[in-house]
Amino acid sequence: MPTCRSSSSSSSLFSSYITVTSKCTVFPSEESSAVASLKLSVSDLPMLACHYIQKGVLLNRPADVSFDSLVTLFRRSLSSALSHFPALAGRLFTDTLGHLHILCNDSGMDFIVSRAPHITVDSIISPLHVPHFVKSFFPYDKAISYSGHSRPLAAIQVTELSDGIFVGCTVNHSVTDGTSFWHFFNTFAEICKSGGGPVKSISHLPDFSRDTVFDSPAVLSFPPGGPVVTFNGDEPLRERIFHFSREAILKLKSKANNAVIGVTCTAEIMGKQSNDCWKDTNSKITPIKTAEISSFQSLCALLWRCVTRARSLPASQTTTFRMAVNCRHRLEPQLDPYYFGNAIQSIPTAATAGELLSNEMSWSAGLLHKNVAAHGDATVRKGITDWESSPRLFPLGNADGASITMGSSPRFPMYDNDFGWGRPLAIRSGGANKFNGKISAFPGRDGGGSVDLEVVLAPATMEELESDAEFMQFVSP
């Protein structure tokens, strides 16, 4: 059963906004004998220098239910959810050979209750830029995943607002990627909606298999004291959510595909996707239409072009767009869609600033499409082999000032987090893993293929982007 200790405190940074009223450790409602430990894979290990993932949902406040009653419901539901996700109640452990494991020892996770009576739903949603106080809705600010040796691997913070509730979820990034994170968060909400008691079955059981291609004997070494983040976490940044309607996305997709060179290869006629129908002219990749450029690739291409222009980079400066992709369905045979852990790789696409801005948007969309389409089983396996030959941490950041890193996905079921009184009003994230050029993609609340981009840029770059006519014509007011 959950055990709690009450406290009353407030962060010095956000003391005028939020007060923590209680904190407790929540344990699984039932002990799990199915999983004793899980070895970190070649996709998990690189994330040990990343911050914990921080994502949360803004909710209406249900009528005729006291906040204290909701807190009890949340706590019971979390305990039940942990019985199905025992890894999140564990701790990291390094064995004598240097391999890291999740020790599923039922040590529990933190459950924090806070109150922010002066913060309204509107004060979160309406401002042009995301308010700094949103970071206070999440525990473990700037915690590095390696600290999971001594710190809980996950935490939930429930904040009572003036007219709403915010539920912030924080999870160690070496333990889950976005797919597994939202699987757990959705399950927590599902159990809460069903009444919060112990449940024997859930909609989708996590797959804790470790006999996959990602399992490896490779050892990742760390400096004394453990790793540190690879970017400056104190640089001035500005953050904004840009909304793109379904109609705007369709226009972008049409623009990207109609302008691509209309040469159809045999593979397309046969209904298959080929990655070979591209030609190299004077070392400049020119895309030839083999399969449709996706809506998301079209949106990424627009963002890449316009941020590059906003940065006023020299024409000869190489700029890189990195996109995290889910490898579960890219492998042969495929992994279980609910495989628990990280199963992601980063796809870098590079071009000079001059190339991006002198060509049409369809050109950069074609580059992105080519690399994503080529990232199949062989490419995933090659990436694993390359990492095993030289184990290393994932280098988050923007060292050259010319990069963009796209994370999260508009396909994640973020708005499925219905705790029993309706879908979330909005999705927001904490301060984790944010730097100049970090972008996160969320589904739009109105659905239908709409997308929200959480864009983090240097203040001057953000100001230029907000004045960019090509970009803003697709942004909803």
PDB file of N, CA and C in Angstrom, residues 160-235:
ATOM      1  N   GLU A 160      -3.159  21.176  -8.066  1.00  0.00           N
ATOM      2  CA  GLU A 160      -4.478  21.807  -8.067  1.00  0.00           C
ATOM      3  C   GLU A 160      -4.330  23.264  -8.490  1.00  0.00           C
ATOM      4  N   LEU A 161      -5.009  23.624  -9.568  1.00  0.00           N
ATOM      5  CA  LEU A 161      -4.992  24.991 -10.067  1.00  0.00           C
ATOM      6  C   LEU A 161      -6.259  25.709  -9.610  1.00  0.00           C
ATOM      7  N   SER A 162      -6.370  26.973  -9.950  1.00  0.00           N
ATOM      8  CA  SER A 162      -7.556  27.738  -9.586  1.00  0.00           C
ATOM      9  C   SER A 162      -8.820  27.118 -10.154  1.00  0.00           C
ATOM     10  N   ASP A 163      -8.745  26.620 -11.382  1.00  0.00           N
ATOM     11  CA  ASP A 163      -9.930  26.081 -12.049  1.00  0.00           C
ATOM     12  C   ASP A 163      -9.625  24.819 -12.847  1.00  0.00           C
ATOM     13  N   GLY A 164      -8.585  24.124 -12.484  1.00  0.00           N
ATOM     14  CA  GLY A 164      -8.215  22.926 -13.220  1.00  0.00           C
ATOM     15  C   GLY A 164      -7.214  22.094 -12.449  1.00  0.00           C
ATOM     16  N   ILE A 165      -6.685  21.086 -13.125  1.00  0.00           N
ATOM     17  CA  ILE A 165      -5.698  20.175 -12.537  1.00  0.00           C
ATOM     18  C   ILE A 165      -4.621  19.907 -13.577  1.00  0.00           C
ATOM     19  N   PHE A 166      -3.387  19.861 -13.125  1.00  0.00           N
ATOM     20  CA  PHE A 166      -2.305  19.451 -14.022  1.00  0.00           C
ATOM     21  C   PHE A 166      -1.667  18.191 -13.462  1.00  0.00           C
ATOM     22  N   VAL A 167      -1.538  17.165 -14.311  1.00  0.00           N
ATOM     23  CA  VAL A 167      -0.890  15.914 -13.925  1.00  0.00           C
ATOM     24  C   VAL A 167       0.415  15.813 -14.699  1.00  0.00           C
ATOM     25  N   GLY A 168       1.534  15.955 -13.981  1.00  0.00           N
ATOM     26  CA  GLY A 168       2.851  15.879 -14.600  1.00  0.00           C
ATOM     27  C   GLY A 168       3.485  14.528 -14.335  1.00  0.00           C
ATOM     28  N   CYS A 169       3.998  13.908 -15.378  1.00  0.00           N
ATOM     29  CA  CYS A 169       4.636  12.592 -15.277  1.00  0.00           C
ATOM     30  C   CYS A 169       6.110  12.725 -15.657  1.00  0.00           C
ATOM     31  N   THR A 170       6.977  12.211 -14.813  1.00  0.00           N
ATOM     32  CA  THR A 170       8.418  12.261 -15.039  1.00  0.00           C
ATOM     33  C   THR A 170       8.956  10.840 -14.989  1.00  0.00           C
ATOM     34  N   VAL A 171       9.686  10.429 -16.048  1.00  0.00           N
ATOM     35  CA  VAL A 171      10.195   9.056 -16.128  1.00  0.00           C
ATOM     36  C   VAL A 171      11.630   9.073 -16.639  1.00  0.00           C
ATOM     37  N   ASN A 172      12.444   8.202 -16.077  1.00  0.00           N
ATOM     38  CA  ASN A 172      13.839   8.062 -16.475  1.00  0.00           C
ATOM     39  C   ASN A 172      13.933   7.699 -17.958  1.00  0.00           C
ATOM     40  N   HIS A 173      14.739   8.466 -18.716  1.00  0.00           N
ATOM     41  CA  HIS A 173      14.795   8.268 -20.167  1.00  0.00           C
ATOM     42  C   HIS A 173      15.599   7.035 -20.568  1.00  0.00           C
ATOM     43  N   SER A 174      16.412   6.494 -19.681  1.00  0.00           N
ATOM     44  CA  SER A 174      17.107   5.247 -20.018  1.00  0.00           C
ATOM     45  C   SER A 174      16.203   4.043 -19.795  1.00  0.00           C
ATOM     46  N   VAL A 175      15.039   4.290 -19.218  1.00  0.00           N
ATOM     47  CA  VAL A 175      14.076   3.215 -18.942  1.00  0.00           C
ATOM     48  C   VAL A 175      12.973   3.175 -19.991  1.00  0.00           C
ATOM     49  N   THR A 176      12.549   4.334 -20.470  1.00  0.00           N
ATOM     50  CA  THR A 176      11.494   4.379 -21.492  1.00  0.00           C
ATOM     51  C   THR A 176      11.806   5.396 -22.576  1.00  0.00           C
ATOM     52  N   ASP A 177      11.294   5.121 -23.752  1.00  0.00           N
ATOM     53  CA  ASP A 177      11.212   6.133 -24.796  1.00  0.00           C
ATOM     54  C   ASP A 177       9.790   6.700 -24.772  1.00  0.00           C
ATOM     55  N   GLY A 178       9.443   7.515 -25.755  1.00  0.00           N
ATOM     56  CA  GLY A 178       8.121   8.124 -25.774  1.00  0.00           C
ATOM     57  C   GLY A 178       6.994   7.116 -25.879  1.00  0.00           C
ATOM     58  N   THR A 179       7.202   6.054 -26.650  1.00  0.00           N
ATOM     59  CA  THR A 179       6.168   5.032 -26.812  1.00  0.00           C
ATOM     60  C   THR A 179       5.823   4.378 -25.481  1.00  0.00           C
ATOM     61  N   SER A 180       6.848   3.962 -24.735  1.00  0.00           N
ATOM     62  CA  SER A 180       6.616   3.316 -23.448  1.00  0.00           C
ATOM     63  C   SER A 180       6.128   4.313 -22.397  1.00  0.00           C
ATOM     64  N   PHE A 181       6.614   5.557 -22.484  1.00  0.00           N
ATOM     65  CA  PHE A 181       6.167   6.589 -21.549  1.00  0.00           C
ATOM     66  C   PHE A 181       4.660   6.782 -21.646  1.00  0.00           C
ATOM     67  N   TRP A 182       4.155   6.969 -22.865  1.00  0.00           N
ATOM     68  CA  TRP A 182       2.719   7.214 -23.025  1.00  0.00           C
ATOM     69  C   TRP A 182       1.901   5.955 -22.800  1.00  0.00           C
ATOM     70  N   HIS A 183       2.486   4.774 -23.004  1.00  0.00           N
ATOM     71  CA  HIS A 183       1.796   3.528 -22.670  1.00  0.00           C
ATOM     72  C   HIS A 183       1.521   3.486 -21.169  1.00  0.00           C
ATOM     73  N   PHE A 184       2.528   3.821 -20.367  1.00  0.00           N
ATOM     74  CA  PHE A 184       2.328   3.850 -18.924  1.00  0.00           C
ATOM     75  C   PHE A 184       1.336   4.937 -18.513  1.00  0.00           C
ATOM     76  N   PHE A 185       1.506   6.126 -19.053  1.00  0.00           N
ATOM     77  CA  PHE A 185       0.639   7.251 -18.686  1.00  0.00           C
ATOM     78  C   PHE A 185      -0.817   6.950 -19.053  1.00  0.00           C
ATOM     79  N   ASN A 186      -1.023   6.367 -20.247  1.00  0.00           N
ATOM     80  CA  ASN A 186      -2.376   5.987 -20.671  1.00  0.00           C
ATOM     81  C   ASN A 186      -2.976   4.936 -19.748  1.00  0.00           C
ATOM     82  N   THR A 187      -2.142   3.981 -19.332  1.00  0.00           N
ATOM     83  CA  THR A 187      -2.634   2.919 -18.439  1.00  0.00           C
ATOM     84  C   THR A 187      -3.029   3.492 -17.081  1.00  0.00           C
ATOM     85  N   PHE A 188      -2.228   4.401 -16.563  1.00  0.00           N
ATOM     86  CA  PHE A 188      -2.539   5.092 -15.315  1.00  0.00           C
ATOM     87  C   PHE A 188      -3.908   5.779 -15.416  1.00  0.00           C
ATOM     88  N   ALA A 189      -4.144   6.485 -16.525  1.00  0.00           N
ATOM     89  CA  ALA A 189      -5.432   7.165 -16.722  1.00  0.00           C
ATOM     90  C   ALA A 189      -6.565   6.161 -16.879  1.00  0.00           C
ATOM     91  N   GLU A 190      -6.314   5.084 -17.592  1.00  0.00           N
ATOM     92  CA  GLU A 190      -7.343   4.053 -17.807  1.00  0.00           C
ATOM     93  C   GLU A 190      -7.805   3.449 -16.482  1.00  0.00           C
ATOM     94  N   ILE A 191      -6.856   3.149 -15.600  1.00  0.00           N
ATOM     95  CA  ILE A 191      -7.197   2.564 -14.300  1.00  0.00           C
ATOM     96  C   ILE A 191      -7.953   3.577 -13.448  1.00  0.00           C
ATOM     97  N   CYS A 192      -7.523   4.832 -13.518  1.00  0.00           N
ATOM     98  CA  CYS A 192      -8.206   5.886 -12.780  1.00  0.00           C
ATOM     99  C   CYS A 192      -9.660   6.007 -13.247  1.00  0.00           C
ATOM    100  N   LYS A 193      -9.874   5.946 -14.545  1.00  0.00           N
ATOM    101  CA  LYS A 193     -11.222   6.069 -15.104  1.00  0.00           C
ATOM    102  C   LYS A 193     -12.106   4.907 -14.675  1.00  0.00           C
ATOM    103  N   SER A 194     -11.485   3.737 -14.453  1.00  0.00           N
ATOM    104  CA  SER A 194     -12.261   2.556 -14.071  1.00  0.00           C
ATOM    105  C   SER A 194     -12.572   2.516 -12.579  1.00  0.00           C
ATOM    106  N   GLY A 195     -12.053   3.471 -11.819  1.00  0.00           N
ATOM    107  CA  GLY A 195     -12.365   3.520 -10.397  1.00  0.00           C
ATOM    108  C   GLY A 195     -11.163   3.484  -9.483  1.00  0.00           C
ATOM    109  N   GLY A 196      -9.999   3.138 -10.060  1.00  0.00           N
ATOM    110  CA  GLY A 196      -8.763   3.242  -9.298  1.00  0.00           C
ATOM    111  C   GLY A 196      -8.368   2.043  -8.481  1.00  0.00           C
ATOM    112  N   GLY A 197      -9.173   1.018  -8.435  1.00  0.00           N
ATOM    113  CA  GLY A 197      -8.815  -0.153  -7.649  1.00  0.00           C
ATOM    114  C   GLY A 197      -7.842  -1.051  -8.379  1.00  0.00           C
ATOM    115  N   PRO A 198      -7.300  -2.063  -7.688  1.00  0.00           N
ATOM    116  CA  PRO A 198      -6.413  -3.021  -8.350  1.00  0.00           C
ATOM    117  C   PRO A 198      -7.130  -3.695  -9.511  1.00  0.00           C
ATOM    118  N   VAL A 199      -6.473  -3.785 -10.653  1.00  0.00           N
ATOM    119  CA  VAL A 199      -7.073  -4.426 -11.827  1.00  0.00           C
ATOM    120  C   VAL A 199      -6.165  -5.553 -12.293  1.00  0.00           C
ATOM    121  N   LYS A 200      -6.787  -6.649 -12.685  1.00  0.00           N
ATOM    122  CA  LYS A 200      -6.029  -7.816 -13.130  1.00  0.00           C
ATOM    123  C   LYS A 200      -5.578  -7.693 -14.577  1.00  0.00           C
ATOM    124  N   SER A 201      -6.319  -6.915 -15.356  1.00  0.00           N
ATOM    125  CA  SER A 201      -5.967  -6.803 -16.775  1.00  0.00           C
ATOM    126  C   SER A 201      -6.075  -5.352 -17.215  1.00  0.00           C
ATOM    127  N   ILE A 202      -5.244  -4.986 -18.182  1.00  0.00           N
ATOM    128  CA  ILE A 202      -5.260  -3.661 -18.781  1.00  0.00           C
ATOM    129  C   ILE A 202      -5.354  -3.823 -20.290  1.00  0.00           C
ATOM    130  N   SER A 203      -5.634  -2.740 -20.985  1.00  0.00           N
ATOM    131  CA  SER A 203      -5.871  -2.834 -22.434  1.00  0.00           C
ATOM    132  C   SER A 203      -4.675  -3.393 -23.184  1.00  0.00           C
ATOM    133  N   HIS A 204      -3.468  -2.969 -22.795  1.00  0.00           N
ATOM    134  CA  HIS A 204      -2.263  -3.401 -23.517  1.00  0.00           C
ATOM    135  C   HIS A 204      -1.159  -3.691 -22.507  1.00  0.00           C
ATOM    136  N   LEU A 205      -0.776  -4.948 -22.398  1.00  0.00           N
ATOM    137  CA  LEU A 205       0.285  -5.325 -21.486  1.00  0.00           C
ATOM    138  C   LEU A 205       1.647  -4.935 -22.053  1.00  0.00           C
ATOM    139  N   PRO A 206       2.549  -4.422 -21.229  1.00  0.00           N
ATOM    140  CA  PRO A 206       3.896  -4.136 -21.718  1.00  0.00           C
ATOM    141  C   PRO A 206       4.657  -5.433 -21.982  1.00  0.00           C
ATOM    142  N   ASP A 207       5.523  -5.390 -22.977  1.00  0.00           N
ATOM    143  CA  ASP A 207       6.366  -6.542 -23.315  1.00  0.00           C
ATOM    144  C   ASP A 207       7.761  -6.272 -22.760  1.00  0.00           C
ATOM    145  N   PHE A 208       8.186  -7.075 -21.777  1.00  0.00           N
ATOM    146  CA  PHE A 208       9.477  -6.866 -21.126  1.00  0.00           C
ATOM    147  C   PHE A 208      10.584  -7.735 -21.712  1.00  0.00           C
ATOM    148  N   SER A 209      10.390  -8.226 -22.928  1.00  0.00           N
ATOM    149  CA  SER A 209      11.402  -9.072 -23.565  1.00  0.00           C
ATOM    150  C   SER A 209      12.751  -8.356 -23.639  1.00  0.00           C
ATOM    151  N   ARG A 210      13.803  -9.115 -23.440  1.00  0.00           N
ATOM    152  CA  ARG A 210      15.149  -8.569 -23.620  1.00  0.00           C
ATOM    153  C   ARG A 210      15.995  -9.442 -24.545  1.00  0.00           C
ATOM    154  N   ASP A 211      15.336 -10.352 -25.260  1.00  0.00           N
ATOM    155  CA  ASP A 211      16.046 -11.200 -26.224  1.00  0.00           C
ATOM    156  C   ASP A 211      15.867 -10.622 -27.630  1.00  0.00           C
ATOM    157  N   THR A 212      16.186  -9.340 -27.775  1.00  0.00           N
ATOM    158  CA  THR A 212      16.006  -8.661 -29.054  1.00  0.00           C
ATOM    159  C   THR A 212      17.354  -8.248 -29.612  1.00  0.00           C
ATOM    160  N   VAL A 213      17.339  -7.685 -30.796  1.00  0.00           N
ATOM    161  CA  VAL A 213      18.568  -7.225 -31.434  1.00  0.00           C
ATOM    162  C   VAL A 213      19.220  -6.113 -30.628  1.00  0.00           C
ATOM    163  N   PHE A 214      18.458  -5.442 -29.763  1.00  0.00           N
ATOM    164  CA  PHE A 214      19.023  -4.361 -28.962  1.00  0.00           C
ATOM    165  C   PHE A 214      19.808  -4.868 -27.748  1.00  0.00           C
ATOM    166  N   ASP A 215      19.653  -6.142 -27.414  1.00  0.00           N
ATOM    167  CA  ASP A 215      20.400  -6.708 -26.297  1.00  0.00           C
ATOM    168  C   ASP A 215      21.848  -6.909 -26.732  1.00  0.00           C
ATOM    169  N   SER A 216      22.805  -6.515 -25.885  1.00  0.00           N
ATOM    170  CA  SER A 216      24.204  -6.541 -26.313  1.00  0.00           C
ATOM    171  C   SER A 216      25.126  -6.731 -25.114  1.00  0.00           C
ATOM    172  N   PRO A 217      26.278  -7.382 -25.323  1.00  0.00           N
ATOM    173  CA  PRO A 217      27.273  -7.508 -24.248  1.00  0.00           C
ATOM    174  C   PRO A 217      28.159  -6.267 -24.124  1.00  0.00           C
ATOM    175  N   ALA A 218      27.963  -5.282 -25.000  1.00  0.00           N
ATOM    176  CA  ALA A 218      28.806  -4.085 -24.969  1.00  0.00           C
ATOM    177  C   ALA A 218      28.663  -3.360 -23.633  1.00  0.00           C
ATOM    178  N   VAL A 219      29.763  -2.767 -23.177  1.00  0.00           N
ATOM    179  CA  VAL A 219      29.788  -2.034 -21.917  1.00  0.00           C
ATOM    180  C   VAL A 219      30.059  -0.561 -22.200  1.00  0.00           C
ATOM    181  N   LEU A 220      29.238   0.290 -21.626  1.00  0.00           N
ATOM    182  CA  LEU A 220      29.414   1.735 -21.750  1.00  0.00           C
ATOM    183  C   LEU A 220      30.112   2.243 -20.499  1.00  0.00           C
ATOM    184  N   SER A 221      31.259   2.909 -20.685  1.00  0.00           N
ATOM    185  CA  SER A 221      32.026   3.426 -19.552  1.00  0.00           C
ATOM    186  C   SER A 221      31.594   4.843 -19.215  1.00  0.00           C
ATOM    187  N   PHE A 222      31.741   5.195 -17.945  1.00  0.00           N
ATOM    188  CA  PHE A 222      31.336   6.524 -17.479  1.00  0.00           C
ATOM    189  C   PHE A 222      32.483   7.177 -16.711  1.00  0.00           C
ATOM    190  N   PRO A 223      32.535   8.491 -16.742  1.00  0.00           N
ATOM    191  CA  PRO A 223      33.556   9.189 -15.946  1.00  0.00           C
ATOM    192  C   PRO A 223      33.243   9.075 -14.461  1.00  0.00           C
ATOM    193  N   PRO A 224      34.234   9.311 -13.596  1.00  0.00           N
ATOM    194  CA  PRO A 224      33.957   9.289 -12.156  1.00  0.00           C
ATOM    195  C   PRO A 224      32.827  10.248 -11.804  1.00  0.00           C
ATOM    196  N   GLY A 225      31.888   9.773 -11.009  1.00  0.00           N
ATOM    197  CA  GLY A 225      30.746  10.603 -10.642  1.00  0.00           C
ATOM    198  C   GLY A 225      29.588  10.518 -11.607  1.00  0.00           C
ATOM    199  N   GLY A 226      29.787   9.816 -12.715  1.00  0.00           N
ATOM    200  CA  GLY A 226      28.706   9.653 -13.681  1.00  0.00           C
ATOM    201  C   GLY A 226      28.716  10.704 -14.773  1.00  0.00           C
ATOM    202  N   PRO A 227      27.873  10.544 -15.781  1.00  0.00           N
ATOM    203  CA  PRO A 227      27.855  11.467 -16.920  1.00  0.00           C
ATOM    204  C   PRO A 227      27.161  12.784 -16.585  1.00  0.00           C
ATOM    205  N   VAL A 228      27.364  13.754 -17.449  1.00  0.00           N
ATOM    206  CA  VAL A 228      26.669  15.040 -17.349  1.00  0.00           C
ATOM    207  C   VAL A 228      25.975  15.298 -18.678  1.00  0.00           C
ATOM    208  N   VAL A 229      24.997  16.216 -18.670  1.00  0.00           N
ATOM    209  CA  VAL A 229      24.310  16.539 -19.919  1.00  0.00           C
ATOM    210  C   VAL A 229      25.283  17.167 -20.903  1.00  0.00           C
ATOM    211  N   THR A 230      25.003  16.998 -22.171  1.00  0.00           N
ATOM    212  CA  THR A 230      25.925  17.439 -23.216  1.00  0.00           C
ATOM    213  C   THR A 230      25.545  18.784 -23.805  1.00  0.00           C
ATOM    214  N   PHE A 231      24.711  19.554 -23.099  1.00  0.00           N
ATOM    215  CA  PHE A 231      24.330  20.875 -23.598  1.00  0.00           C
ATOM    216  C   PHE A 231      24.232  21.836 -22.418  1.00  0.00           C
ATOM    217  N   ASN A 232      24.219  23.120 -22.710  1.00  0.00           N
ATOM    218  CA  ASN A 232      24.118  24.147 -21.682  1.00  0.00           C
ATOM    219  C   ASN A 232      22.666  24.296 -21.260  1.00  0.00           C
ATOM    220  N   GLY A 233      22.356  23.868 -20.045  1.00  0.00           N
ATOM    221  CA  GLY A 233      20.980  23.926 -19.577  1.00  0.00           C
ATOM    222  C   GLY A 233      20.560  25.274 -19.045  1.00  0.00           C
ATOM    223  N   ASP A 234      21.480  26.245 -19.073  1.00  0.00           N
ATOM    224  CA  ASP A 234      21.174  27.560 -18.510  1.00  0.00           C
ATOM    225  C   ASP A 234      21.107  28.665 -19.560  1.00  0.00           C
ATOM    226  N   GLU A 235      21.190  28.315 -20.844  1.00  0.00           N
ATOM    227  CA  GLU A 235      21.155  29.348 -21.874  1.00  0.00           C
ATOM    228  C   GLU A 235      19.747  29.949 -21.972  1.00  0.00           C
TER     229      GLU A 235
END
